[in-house]
Coordinates of C-alpha atoms in Angstrom, one line a residue:
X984 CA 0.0 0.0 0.0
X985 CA 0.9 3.8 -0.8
X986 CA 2.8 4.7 2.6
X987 CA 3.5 8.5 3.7
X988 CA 6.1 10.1 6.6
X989 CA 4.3 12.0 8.5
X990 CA 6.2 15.5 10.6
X991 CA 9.1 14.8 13.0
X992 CA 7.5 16.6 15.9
X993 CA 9.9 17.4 19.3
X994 CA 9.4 15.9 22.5
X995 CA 8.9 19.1 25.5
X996 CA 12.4 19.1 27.3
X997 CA 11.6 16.7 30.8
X998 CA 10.2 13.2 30.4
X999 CA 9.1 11.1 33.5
X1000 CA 9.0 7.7 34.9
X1001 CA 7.4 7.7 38.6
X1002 CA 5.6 8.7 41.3
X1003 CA 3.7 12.0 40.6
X1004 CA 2.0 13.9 37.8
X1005 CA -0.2 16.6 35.8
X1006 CA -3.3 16.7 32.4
X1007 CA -3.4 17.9 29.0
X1008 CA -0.8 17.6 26.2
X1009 CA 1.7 19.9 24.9
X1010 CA 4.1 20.0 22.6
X1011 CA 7.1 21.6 22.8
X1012 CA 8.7 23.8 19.7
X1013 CA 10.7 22.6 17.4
X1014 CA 14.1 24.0 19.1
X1015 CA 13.3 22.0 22.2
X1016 CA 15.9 18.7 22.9
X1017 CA 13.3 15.8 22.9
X1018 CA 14.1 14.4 26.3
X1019 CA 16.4 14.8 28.8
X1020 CA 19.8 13.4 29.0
X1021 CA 19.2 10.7 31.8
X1022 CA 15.6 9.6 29.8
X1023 CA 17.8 9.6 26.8
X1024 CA 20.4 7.0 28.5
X1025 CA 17.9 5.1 29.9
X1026 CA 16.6 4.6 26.4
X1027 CA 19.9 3.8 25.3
X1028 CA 20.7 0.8 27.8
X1029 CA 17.4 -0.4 27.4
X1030 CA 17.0 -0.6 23.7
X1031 CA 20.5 -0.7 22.7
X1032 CA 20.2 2.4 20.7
X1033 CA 22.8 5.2 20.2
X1034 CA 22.0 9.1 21.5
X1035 CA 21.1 9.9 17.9
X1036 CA 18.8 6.4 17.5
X1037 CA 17.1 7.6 20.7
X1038 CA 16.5 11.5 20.0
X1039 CA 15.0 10.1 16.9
X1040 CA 13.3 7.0 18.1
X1041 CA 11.6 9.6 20.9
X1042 CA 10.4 12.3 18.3
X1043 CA 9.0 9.3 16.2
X1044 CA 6.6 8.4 19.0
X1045 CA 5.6 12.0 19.6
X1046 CA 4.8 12.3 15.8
X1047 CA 2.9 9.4 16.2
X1048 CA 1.4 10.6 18.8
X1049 CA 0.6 13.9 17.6
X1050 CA -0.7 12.0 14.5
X1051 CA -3.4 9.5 15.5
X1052 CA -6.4 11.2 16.2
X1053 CA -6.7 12.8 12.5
X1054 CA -5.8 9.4 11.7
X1055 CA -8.3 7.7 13.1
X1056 CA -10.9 9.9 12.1
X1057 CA -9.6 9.4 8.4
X1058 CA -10.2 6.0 8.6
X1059 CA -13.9 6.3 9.9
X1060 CA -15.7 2.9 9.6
X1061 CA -12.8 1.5 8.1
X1062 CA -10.2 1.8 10.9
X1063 CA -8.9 -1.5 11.9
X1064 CA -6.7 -0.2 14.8
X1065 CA -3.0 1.4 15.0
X1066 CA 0.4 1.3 15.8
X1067 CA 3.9 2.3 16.1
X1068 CA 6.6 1.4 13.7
X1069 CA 9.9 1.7 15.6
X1070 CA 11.6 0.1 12.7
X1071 CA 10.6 3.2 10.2
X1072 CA 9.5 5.4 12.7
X1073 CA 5.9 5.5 11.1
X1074 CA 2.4 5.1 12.8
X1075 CA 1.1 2.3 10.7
X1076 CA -3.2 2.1 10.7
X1077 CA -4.7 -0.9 9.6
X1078 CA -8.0 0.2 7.2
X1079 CA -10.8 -1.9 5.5
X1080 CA -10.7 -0.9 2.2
X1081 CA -8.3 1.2 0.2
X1082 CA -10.6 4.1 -0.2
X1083 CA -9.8 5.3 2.8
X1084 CA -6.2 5.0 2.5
X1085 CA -5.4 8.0 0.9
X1086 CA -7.0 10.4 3.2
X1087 CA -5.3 8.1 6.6
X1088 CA -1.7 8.6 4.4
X1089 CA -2.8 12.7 4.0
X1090 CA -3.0 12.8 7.8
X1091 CA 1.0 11.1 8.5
X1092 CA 0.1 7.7 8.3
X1093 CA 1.3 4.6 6.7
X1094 CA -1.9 2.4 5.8
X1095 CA -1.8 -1.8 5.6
X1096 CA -4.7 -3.3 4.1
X1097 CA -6.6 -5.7 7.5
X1098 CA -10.0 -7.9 7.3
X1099 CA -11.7 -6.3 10.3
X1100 CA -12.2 -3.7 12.0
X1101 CA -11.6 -2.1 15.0
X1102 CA -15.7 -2.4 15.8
X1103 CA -15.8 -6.0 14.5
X1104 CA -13.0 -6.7 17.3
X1105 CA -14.2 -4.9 19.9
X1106 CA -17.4 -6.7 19.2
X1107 CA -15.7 -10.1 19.6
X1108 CA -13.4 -8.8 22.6
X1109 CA -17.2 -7.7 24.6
X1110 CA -18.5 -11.2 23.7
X1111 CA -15.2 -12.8 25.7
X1112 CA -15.6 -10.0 28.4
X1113 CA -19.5 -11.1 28.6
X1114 CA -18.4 -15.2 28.6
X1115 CA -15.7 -14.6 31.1
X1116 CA -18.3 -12.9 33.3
X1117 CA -21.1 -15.6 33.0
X1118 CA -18.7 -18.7 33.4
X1119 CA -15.8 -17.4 34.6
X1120 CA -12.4 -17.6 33.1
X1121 CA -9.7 -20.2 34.3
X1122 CA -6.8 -18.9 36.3
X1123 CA -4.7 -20.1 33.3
X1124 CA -6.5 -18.0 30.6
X1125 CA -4.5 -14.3 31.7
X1126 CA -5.9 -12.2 29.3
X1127 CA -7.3 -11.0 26.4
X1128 CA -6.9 -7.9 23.9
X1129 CA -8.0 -6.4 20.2
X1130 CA -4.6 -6.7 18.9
X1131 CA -4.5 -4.3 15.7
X1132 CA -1.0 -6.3 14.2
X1133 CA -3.0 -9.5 14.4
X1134 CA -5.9 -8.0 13.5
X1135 CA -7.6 -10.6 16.0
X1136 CA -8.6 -10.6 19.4
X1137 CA -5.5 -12.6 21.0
X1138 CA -6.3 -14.9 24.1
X1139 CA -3.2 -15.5 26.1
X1140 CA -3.0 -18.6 28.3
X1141 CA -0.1 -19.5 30.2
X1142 CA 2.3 -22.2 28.7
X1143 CA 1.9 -25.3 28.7
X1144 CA -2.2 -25.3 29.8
X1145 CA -3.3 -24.7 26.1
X1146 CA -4.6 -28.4 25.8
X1147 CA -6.0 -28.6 29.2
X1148 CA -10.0 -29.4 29.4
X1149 CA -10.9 -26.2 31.4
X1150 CA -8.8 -23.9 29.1
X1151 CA -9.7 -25.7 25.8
X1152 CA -12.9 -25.4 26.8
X1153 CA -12.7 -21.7 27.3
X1154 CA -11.0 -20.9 24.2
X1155 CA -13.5 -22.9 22.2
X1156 CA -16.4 -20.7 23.2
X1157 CA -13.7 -18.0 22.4
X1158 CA -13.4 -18.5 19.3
X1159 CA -17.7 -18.7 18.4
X1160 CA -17.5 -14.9 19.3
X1161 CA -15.1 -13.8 16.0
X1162 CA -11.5 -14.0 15.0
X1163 CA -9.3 -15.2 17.7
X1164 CA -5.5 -15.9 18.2
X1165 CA -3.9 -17.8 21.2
X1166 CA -0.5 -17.0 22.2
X1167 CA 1.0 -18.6 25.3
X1168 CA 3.0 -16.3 28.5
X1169 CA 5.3 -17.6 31.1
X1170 CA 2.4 -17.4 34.1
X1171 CA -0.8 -15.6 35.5
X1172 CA -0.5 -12.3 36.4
X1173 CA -1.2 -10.6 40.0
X1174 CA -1.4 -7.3 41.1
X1175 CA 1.8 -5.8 42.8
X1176 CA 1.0 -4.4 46.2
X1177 CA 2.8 -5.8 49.0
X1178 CA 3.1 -6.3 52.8
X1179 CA 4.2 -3.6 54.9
X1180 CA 8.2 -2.9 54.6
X1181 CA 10.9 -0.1 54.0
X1182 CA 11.3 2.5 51.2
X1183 CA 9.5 5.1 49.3
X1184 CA 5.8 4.0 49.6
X1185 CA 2.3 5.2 50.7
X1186 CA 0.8 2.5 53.1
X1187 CA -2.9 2.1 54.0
X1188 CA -3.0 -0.4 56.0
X1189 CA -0.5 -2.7 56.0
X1190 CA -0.4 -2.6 52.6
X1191 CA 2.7 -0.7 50.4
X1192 CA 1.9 0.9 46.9
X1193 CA 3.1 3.5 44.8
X1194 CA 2.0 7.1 44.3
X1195 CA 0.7 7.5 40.5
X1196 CA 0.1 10.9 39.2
X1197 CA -0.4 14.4 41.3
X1198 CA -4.0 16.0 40.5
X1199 CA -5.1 18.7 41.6
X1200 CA -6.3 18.1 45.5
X1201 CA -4.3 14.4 45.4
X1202 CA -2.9 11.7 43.4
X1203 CA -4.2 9.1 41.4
X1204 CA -3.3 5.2 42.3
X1205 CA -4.4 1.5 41.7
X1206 CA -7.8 0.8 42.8
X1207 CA -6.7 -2.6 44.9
X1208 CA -4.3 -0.8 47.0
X1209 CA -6.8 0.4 49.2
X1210 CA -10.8 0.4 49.5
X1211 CA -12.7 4.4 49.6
X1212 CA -12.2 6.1 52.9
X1213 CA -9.1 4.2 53.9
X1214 CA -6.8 6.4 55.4
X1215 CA -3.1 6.1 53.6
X1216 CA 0.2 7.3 55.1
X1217 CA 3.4 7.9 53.6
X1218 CA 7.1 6.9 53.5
X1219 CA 7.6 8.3 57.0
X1220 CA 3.8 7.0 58.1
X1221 CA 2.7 10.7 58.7
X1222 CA -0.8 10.9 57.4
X1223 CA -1.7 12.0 53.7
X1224 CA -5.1 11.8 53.3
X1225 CA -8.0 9.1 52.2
X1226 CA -9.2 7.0 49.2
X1227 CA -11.9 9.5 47.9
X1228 CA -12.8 6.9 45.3
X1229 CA -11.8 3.4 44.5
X1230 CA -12.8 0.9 42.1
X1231 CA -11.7 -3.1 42.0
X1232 CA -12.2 -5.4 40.1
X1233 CA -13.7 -4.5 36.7
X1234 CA -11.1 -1.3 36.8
X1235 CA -8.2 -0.5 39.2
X1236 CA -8.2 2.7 39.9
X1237 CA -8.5 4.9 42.9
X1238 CA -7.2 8.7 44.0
X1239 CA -6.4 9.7 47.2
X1240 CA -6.8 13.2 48.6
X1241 CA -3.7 15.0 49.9
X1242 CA -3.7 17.2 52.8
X1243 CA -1.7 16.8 56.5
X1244 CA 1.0 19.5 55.1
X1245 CA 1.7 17.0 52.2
X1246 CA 1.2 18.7 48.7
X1247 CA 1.5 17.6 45.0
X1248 CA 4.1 18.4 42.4
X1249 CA 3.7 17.4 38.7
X1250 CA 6.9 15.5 38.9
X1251 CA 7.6 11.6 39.0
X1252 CA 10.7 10.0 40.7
X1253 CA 13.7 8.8 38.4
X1254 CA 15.3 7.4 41.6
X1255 CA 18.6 8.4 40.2
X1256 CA 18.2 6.2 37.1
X1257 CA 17.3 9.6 35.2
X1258 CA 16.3 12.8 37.1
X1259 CA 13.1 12.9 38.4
X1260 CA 10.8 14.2 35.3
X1261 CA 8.3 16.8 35.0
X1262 CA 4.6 16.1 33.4
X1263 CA 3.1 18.0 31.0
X1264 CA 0.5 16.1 29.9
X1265 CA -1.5 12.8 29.4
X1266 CA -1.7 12.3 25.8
X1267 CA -2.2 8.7 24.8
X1268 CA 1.1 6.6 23.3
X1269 CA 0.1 4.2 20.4
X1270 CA 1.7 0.8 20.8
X1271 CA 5.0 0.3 20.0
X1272 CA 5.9 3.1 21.6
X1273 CA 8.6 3.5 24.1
X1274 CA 7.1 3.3 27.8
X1275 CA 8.7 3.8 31.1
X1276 CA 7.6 3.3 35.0
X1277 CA 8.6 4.0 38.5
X1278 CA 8.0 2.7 41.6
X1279 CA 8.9 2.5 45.0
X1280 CA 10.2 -1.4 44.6
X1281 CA 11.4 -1.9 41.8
X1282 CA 12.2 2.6 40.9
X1283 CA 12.7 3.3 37.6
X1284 CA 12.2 0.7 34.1
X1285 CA 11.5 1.0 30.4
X1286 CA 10.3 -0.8 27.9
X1287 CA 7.3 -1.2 25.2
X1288 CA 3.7 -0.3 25.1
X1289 CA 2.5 -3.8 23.5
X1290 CA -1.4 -3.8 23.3
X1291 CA -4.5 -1.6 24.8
X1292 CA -8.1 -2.2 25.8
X1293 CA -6.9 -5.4 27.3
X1294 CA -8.9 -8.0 30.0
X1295 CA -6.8 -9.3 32.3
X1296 CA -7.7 -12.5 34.9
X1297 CA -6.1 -12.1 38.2
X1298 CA -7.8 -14.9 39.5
X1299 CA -10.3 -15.8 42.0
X1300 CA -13.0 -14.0 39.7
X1301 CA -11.1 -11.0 39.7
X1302 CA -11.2 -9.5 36.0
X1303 CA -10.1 -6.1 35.2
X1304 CA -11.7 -4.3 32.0
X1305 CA -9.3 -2.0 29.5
X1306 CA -5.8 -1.9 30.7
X1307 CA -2.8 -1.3 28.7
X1308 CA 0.0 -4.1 28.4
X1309 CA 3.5 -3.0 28.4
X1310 CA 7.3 -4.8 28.5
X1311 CA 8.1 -3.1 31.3
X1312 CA 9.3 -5.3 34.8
X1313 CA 7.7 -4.9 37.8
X1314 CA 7.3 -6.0 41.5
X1315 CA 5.5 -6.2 44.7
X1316 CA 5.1 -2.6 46.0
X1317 CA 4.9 -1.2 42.4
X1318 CA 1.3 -1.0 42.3
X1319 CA -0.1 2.4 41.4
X1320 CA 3.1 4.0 40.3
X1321 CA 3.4 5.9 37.2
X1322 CA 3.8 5.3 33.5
X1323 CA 4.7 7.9 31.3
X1324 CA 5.9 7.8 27.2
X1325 CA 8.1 11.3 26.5
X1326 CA 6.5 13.7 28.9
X1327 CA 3.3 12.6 28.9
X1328 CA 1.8 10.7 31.6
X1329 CA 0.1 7.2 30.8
X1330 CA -1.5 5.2 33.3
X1331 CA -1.1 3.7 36.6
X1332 CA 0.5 0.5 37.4
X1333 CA -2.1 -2.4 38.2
X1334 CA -0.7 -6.1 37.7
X1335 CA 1.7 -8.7 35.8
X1336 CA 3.6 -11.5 36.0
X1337 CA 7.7 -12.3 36.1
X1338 CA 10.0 -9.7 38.4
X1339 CA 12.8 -7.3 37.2
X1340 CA 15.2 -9.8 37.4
X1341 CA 14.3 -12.3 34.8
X1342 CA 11.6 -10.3 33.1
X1343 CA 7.8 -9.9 32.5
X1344 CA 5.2 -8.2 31.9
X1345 CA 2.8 -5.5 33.4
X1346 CA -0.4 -3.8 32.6
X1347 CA -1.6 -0.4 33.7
X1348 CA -5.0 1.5 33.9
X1349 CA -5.0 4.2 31.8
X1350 CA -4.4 8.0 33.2
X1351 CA -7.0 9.9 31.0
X1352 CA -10.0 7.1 31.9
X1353 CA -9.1 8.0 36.1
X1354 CA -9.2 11.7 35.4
X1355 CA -12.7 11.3 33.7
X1356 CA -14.4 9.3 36.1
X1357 CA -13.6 11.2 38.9
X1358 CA -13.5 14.8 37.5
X1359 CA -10.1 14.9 37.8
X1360 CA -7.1 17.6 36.8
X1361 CA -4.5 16.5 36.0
X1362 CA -1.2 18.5 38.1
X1363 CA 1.2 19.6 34.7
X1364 CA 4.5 21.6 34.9

């Protein structure tokens, strides 16, 4: 298919990885570095990419970025979903039909020709959702996402329970709903808050998260670190505040209100990884893109955004609706810290599976869905 480059657009001077954060995007002026020099090294050891293969690779992803909307609405009926290209640096939309190519390529985009759309999926992916919810979902089936590259809703199971009765079963049933791919992981994911111990936390309870994003009033957090009205306490256990809201399972996301002389900064913690990064905003990454997180385990990680509007299956019942799946490592005590992509803040941490020694994968509940269900504004620099 016909395939256009769309603008190199520069990345605002401060990207972030942790604990606190801000709303709204901007983008910073074409004489603006795209990141920091710590962000950029971090990038460099992570992805073995040179300074100049990082710049690039980070102005790529805010082109992209800065791209996708128009895109999408190009596409109309015939959007099939969209990603990231690190190889070429292009967003890449998947359409219908080749009528609607040339308006997606006038937007920035390179096109590839898909069967379905992103409605047919998300069709399929609500008939799993409803499945999972009537029969429940073995422990072994740990989740399931509209995967554009696919252009399938992917089921993943973990290895080596494919053929099992309850699983088969499961993906079966699967499978009546639409177009379905099964791909195996290494085990089931679980969320990452942890029992009471030393560092850089908040604690309700005796229970040790992570402080997402600073809003205005509080922050934003993972919804099973603490129930509404809990009272949470931080790394010296002087008191914050409370859960204001809270919300697990089906989402995972909660704020907390900040008072107590504690305050909020539109920062989040590089714990001396990179320097700790300013927000300026919460516009959405398309996968592919470059993610990082903090936390007050594990500090500071990066990696790949690999799918959206995933289900995940902690278990027990426990499903959680529309989280993003990243690369990224993560541990016990990560929970609600902060993703961002360039300066723009991305979710909260909720779950995964493997550590930051041998590897994983996480998921996160997206920033902008917390700020809209609880009226929230986001704190930017």
């Amino acid at each position: 298919m016909r395939r256009t480059r769309g603008m190199r657009l520069g990345l605002s001077a401060l990207l972030v990885a942790g604990a606190l954060a801000g709303t709204g995007a901007a983008t910073a002026s074409a004489d603006e570095p795209v990141a920091g020099e710590g962000l950029l090294t971090a990038l460099q050891q992570d992805y073995g990419l040179t300074a100049e293969q990082a710049e690039q690779r980070l102005a790529d992803e805010a082109a992209a970025t800065e791209i996708e909307p128009a895109a999408r609405q190009a596409a109309g009926s015939a959007f099939g979903g969209s990603w990231f290209d690190p190889a070429s640096g292009d967003l890449v939309v998947a359409v219908t039909d080749d009528d609607h190519a040339g308006a997606v390529e006038e937007a920035g985009a390179r096109t590839t020709l898909v069967r379905h759309s992103e409605a047919a999926l998300n069709t399929t992916m609500a008939s799993i959702d409803t499945l999972a919810g009537s029969v429940g979902a073995p422990d072994a089936v740990a989740s399931w996402q509209v995967d554009p590259r696919a252009n399938s809703v992917v089921v993943n199971v973990v290895e080596g329970t494919e053929s099992t009765a309850e699983v088969a079963a499961f993906l079966d049933e699967a499978r009546e709903a639409g177009p379905v791919a099964v791909r195996t992981v290494g085990e089931a994911p679980q969320t990452f808050a942890a029992g009471t111990v030393g560092g850089d936390p908040y604690y309700t309870g005796n229970v040790r998260c992570s402080i997402g994003f600073s809003v205005h009033g509080g922050f934003v957090t993972a919804g099973h670190c603490g129930p509404r009205g809990a009272d949470v306490f931080g790394w010296d256990r002087s008191h914050i505040g409370q859960f204001q809201g809270s919300s697990f399972p089906g989402n995972d996301y909660a704020w907390v209100s900040v008072g107590s002389g504690w305050w909020t900064e539109p920062v989040v913690l590089g714990w001396g990884a990179v320097s700790d990064q300013l927000v300026r905003g919460s516009a959405e990454a398309p996968v592919g893109a470059s993610i990082c997180r903090s936390g007050s385990t594990t500090g500071w990680h990066c990696g790949t955004l690999l799918a959206k509007n995933e289900t995940v299956n902690y278990g027990n019942g426990d499903l959680v609706h529309e989280l993003t799946k990243t690369s990224v490592c993560a541990e016990g005590g990560d929970s609600g810290g902060a993703y961002i992509s360039g300066d723009q803040g991305q979710g909260v941490t909720s779950g995964g599976w493997g550590n930051c020694s041998s590897g994983g994968e996480t998921w996160y509940q997206p920033l902008n869905e917390i700020l809209s269900v609880y009226g929230l504004t986001l704190h930017t620099a």
